[in-house]
Amino acid sequence: MSIFVSLMLLLCSIQPNEAQKGLIQRGKASFYSKRFTGQRTAYGERVRVGEFTAAHRTLPHNTLVEVTNLSNNKSVVVRINDRGPYGKGRIIDLGFSAAKALGMLHQGIANVTLRVVGGDRLVGLEPKKEDPLSTATSQLLLPTSTEPVGNN
């Protein structure tokens, strides 16, 4: 009995510092509606419509995950900044902008794959609109700033 208790204590005390890069998960994704804007996440951040963020039950805070919509092969990279989803059968809750880039706003739920990509930069990928023949081509979407751009 003491071996069992010791083993359980050991396993419960092990916490990963970083998600395994390349870890793949498949399931259903949902997204936050705009009405959650301004509310706090599990990590104390405010939900913002323009950010590529997401909620996952087990991945560590700030993990970067590539999410691919299996119905149209669109992909985005999101940063985990919340816990969830709590809807049955869902593996990730996406921020509004990430869901829009994946083309899942009308359906509300999409079949997706998740792949941990690691790193420390927040970026999003979506197919280029000017090249309708190639769905594999992607463009980089960097977070927008509220400061004006121009010569000072």
JSON list of N, CA and C in Angstrom, two decimals, residues 52 66-67 73-78 98 101-102 115 117 123-128 137-142:
[
{"chain": "A", "resi": 52, "resn": "PHE", "atom": "N", "xyz": [-4.76, 36.40, -31.17]},
{"chain": "A", "resi": 52, "resn": "PHE", "atom": "CA", "xyz": [-4.85, 34.98, -31.50]},
{"chain": "A", "resi": 52, "resn": "PHE", "atom": "C", "xyz": [-4.51, 34.18, -30.24]},
{"chain": "A", "resi": 66, "resn": "GLU", "atom": "N", "xyz": [-0.45, 25.40, -33.21]},
{"chain": "A", "resi": 66, "resn": "GLU", "atom": "CA", "xyz": [-0.99, 25.56, -34.55]},
{"chain": "A", "resi": 66, "resn": "GLU", "atom": "C", "xyz": [-2.30, 24.80, -34.60]},
{"chain": "A", "resi": 67, "resn": "VAL", "atom": "N", "xyz": [-3.37, 25.50, -34.96]},
{"chain": "A", "resi": 67, "resn": "VAL", "atom": "CA", "xyz": [-4.70, 24.91, -35.07]},
{"chain": "A", "resi": 67, "resn": "VAL", "atom": "C", "xyz": [-5.07, 24.88, -36.54]},
{"chain": "A", "resi": 73, "resn": "ASN", "atom": "N", "xyz": [-8.58, 23.35, -44.35]},
{"chain": "A", "resi": 73, "resn": "ASN", "atom": "CA", "xyz": [-7.11, 23.35, -44.22]},
{"chain": "A", "resi": 73, "resn": "ASN", "atom": "C", "xyz": [-6.52, 24.71, -43.87]},
{"chain": "A", "resi": 74, "resn": "LYS", "atom": "N", "xyz": [-7.32, 25.65, -43.36]},
{"chain": "A", "resi": 74, "resn": "LYS", "atom": "CA", "xyz": [-6.78, 26.92, -42.88]},
{"chain": "A", "resi": 74, "resn": "LYS", "atom": "C", "xyz": [-6.16, 26.68, -41.51]},
{"chain": "A", "resi": 75, "resn": "SER", "atom": "N", "xyz": [-5.05, 27.38, -41.25]},
{"chain": "A", "resi": 75, "resn": "SER", "atom": "CA", "xyz": [-4.34, 27.22, -39.99]},
{"chain": "A", "resi": 75, "resn": "SER", "atom": "C", "xyz": [-4.05, 28.57, -39.35]},
{"chain": "A", "resi": 76, "resn": "VAL", "atom": "N", "xyz": [-4.00, 28.58, -38.03]},
{"chain": "A", "resi": 76, "resn": "VAL", "atom": "CA", "xyz": [-3.55, 29.74, -37.27]},
{"chain": "A", "resi": 76, "resn": "VAL", "atom": "C", "xyz": [-2.68, 29.24, -36.13]},
{"chain": "A", "resi": 77, "resn": "VAL", "atom": "N", "xyz": [-1.80, 30.11, -35.65]},
{"chain": "A", "resi": 77, "resn": "VAL", "atom": "CA", "xyz": [-1.03, 29.80, -34.46]},
{"chain": "A", "resi": 77, "resn": "VAL", "atom": "C", "xyz": [-1.58, 30.67, -33.34]},
{"chain": "A", "resi": 78, "resn": "VAL", "atom": "N", "xyz": [-1.97, 30.03, -32.25]},
{"chain": "A", "resi": 78, "resn": "VAL", "atom": "CA", "xyz": [-2.55, 30.74, -31.11]},
{"chain": "A", "resi": 78, "resn": "VAL", "atom": "C", "xyz": [-1.69, 30.52, -29.87]},
{"chain": "A", "resi": 98, "resn": "ALA", "atom": "N", "xyz": [-9.04, 34.28, -34.13]},
{"chain": "A", "resi": 98, "resn": "ALA", "atom": "CA", "xyz": [-8.51, 33.01, -34.60]},
{"chain": "A", "resi": 98, "resn": "ALA", "atom": "C", "xyz": [-9.61, 32.19, -35.27]},
{"chain": "A", "resi": 101, "resn": "ALA", "atom": "N", "xyz": [-10.26, 33.65, -38.71]},
{"chain": "A", "resi": 101, "resn": "ALA", "atom": "CA", "xyz": [-9.21, 33.29, -39.66]},
{"chain": "A", "resi": 101, "resn": "ALA", "atom": "C", "xyz": [-9.34, 31.84, -40.10]},
{"chain": "A", "resi": 102, "resn": "LEU", "atom": "N", "xyz": [-9.87, 30.98, -39.23]},
{"chain": "A", "resi": 102, "resn": "LEU", "atom": "CA", "xyz": [-10.08, 29.57, -39.58]},
{"chain": "A", "resi": 102, "resn": "LEU", "atom": "C", "xyz": [-11.36, 29.34, -40.38]},
{"chain": "A", "resi": 115, "resn": "ARG", "atom": "N", "xyz": [-1.30, 21.25, -32.96]},
{"chain": "A", "resi": 115, "resn": "ARG", "atom": "CA", "xyz": [0.10, 20.85, -32.95]},
{"chain": "A", "resi": 115, "resn": "ARG", "atom": "C", "xyz": [0.88, 21.89, -32.17]},
{"chain": "A", "resi": 117, "resn": "VAL", "atom": "N", "xyz": [3.75, 24.08, -31.31]},
{"chain": "A", "resi": 117, "resn": "VAL", "atom": "CA", "xyz": [4.87, 24.56, -32.11]},
{"chain": "A", "resi": 117, "resn": "VAL", "atom": "C", "xyz": [5.92, 25.27, -31.26]},
{"chain": "A", "resi": 123, "resn": "VAL", "atom": "N", "xyz": [1.83, 34.81, -33.41]},
{"chain": "A", "resi": 123, "resn": "VAL", "atom": "CA", "xyz": [1.62, 35.02, -34.84]},
{"chain": "A", "resi": 123, "resn": "VAL", "atom": "C", "xyz": [0.38, 34.25, -35.25]},
{"chain": "A", "resi": 124, "resn": "GLY", "atom": "N", "xyz": [-0.15, 34.59, -36.41]},
{"chain": "A", "resi": 124, "resn": "GLY", "atom": "CA", "xyz": [-1.25, 33.83, -36.97]},
{"chain": "A", "resi": 124, "resn": "GLY", "atom": "C", "xyz": [-0.99, 33.56, -38.43]},
{"chain": "A", "resi": 125, "resn": "LEU", "atom": "N", "xyz": [-1.42, 32.44, -38.92]},
{"chain": "A", "resi": 125, "resn": "LEU", "atom": "CA", "xyz": [-1.25, 32.09, -40.32]},
{"chain": "A", "resi": 125, "resn": "LEU", "atom": "C", "xyz": [-2.61, 31.89, -40.95]},
{"chain": "A", "resi": 126, "resn": "GLU", "atom": "N", "xyz": [-2.79, 32.45, -42.12]},
{"chain": "A", "resi": 126, "resn": "GLU", "atom": "CA", "xyz": [-4.02, 32.19, -42.86]},
{"chain": "A", "resi": 126, "resn": "GLU", "atom": "C", "xyz": [-3.69, 32.17, -44.34]},
{"chain": "A", "resi": 127, "resn": "PRO", "atom": "N", "xyz": [-4.43, 31.42, -45.16]},
{"chain": "A", "resi": 127, "resn": "PRO", "atom": "CA", "xyz": [-4.13, 31.37, -46.59]},
{"chain": "A", "resi": 127, "resn": "PRO", "atom": "C", "xyz": [-4.21, 32.75, -47.23]},
{"chain": "A", "resi": 128, "resn": "LYS", "atom": "N", "xyz": [-3.32, 33.00, -48.18]},
{"chain": "A", "resi": 128, "resn": "LYS", "atom": "CA", "xyz": [-3.35, 34.27, -48.91]},
{"chain": "A", "resi": 128, "resn": "LYS", "atom": "C", "xyz": [-4.62, 34.35, -49.73]},
{"chain": "A", "resi": 137, "resn": "THR", "atom": "N", "xyz": [-0.17, 28.07, -49.44]},
{"chain": "A", "resi": 137, "resn": "THR", "atom": "CA", "xyz": [0.55, 29.32, -49.25]},
{"chain": "A", "resi": 137, "resn": "THR", "atom": "C", "xyz": [-0.05, 30.06, -48.07]},
{"chain": "A", "resi": 138, "resn": "SER", "atom": "N", "xyz": [0.78, 30.59, -47.21]},
{"chain": "A", "resi": 138, "resn": "SER", "atom": "CA", "xyz": [0.31, 31.30, -46.03]},
{"chain": "A", "resi": 138, "resn": "SER", "atom": "C", "xyz": [0.97, 32.66, -45.93]},
{"chain": "A", "resi": 139, "resn": "GLN", "atom": "N", "xyz": [0.29, 33.58, -45.27]},
{"chain": "A", "resi": 139, "resn": "GLN", "atom": "CA", "xyz": [0.89, 34.88, -44.98]},
{"chain": "A", "resi": 139, "resn": "GLN", "atom": "C", "xyz": [0.94, 35.06, -43.48]},
{"chain": "A", "resi": 140, "resn": "LEU", "atom": "N", "xyz": [1.91, 35.82, -43.04]},
{"chain": "A", "resi": 140, "resn": "LEU", "atom": "CA", "xyz": [2.11, 36.05, -41.63]},
{"chain": "A", "resi": 140, "resn": "LEU", "atom": "C", "xyz": [1.26, 37.23, -41.18]},
{"chain": "A", "resi": 141, "resn": "LEU", "atom": "N", "xyz": [0.49, 37.05, -40.12]},
{"chain": "A", "resi": 141, "resn": "LEU", "atom": "CA", "xyz": [-0.32, 38.13, -39.56]},
{"chain": "A", "resi": 141, "resn": "LEU", "atom": "C", "xyz": [0.25, 38.46, -38.19]},
{"chain": "A", "resi": 142, "resn": "LEU", "atom": "N", "xyz": [0.89, 39.61, -38.06]},
{"chain": "A", "resi": 142, "resn": "LEU", "atom": "CA", "xyz": [1.44, 40.00, -36.78]},
{"chain": "A", "resi": 142, "resn": "LEU", "atom": "C", "xyz": [0.39, 40.76, -35.99]}
]
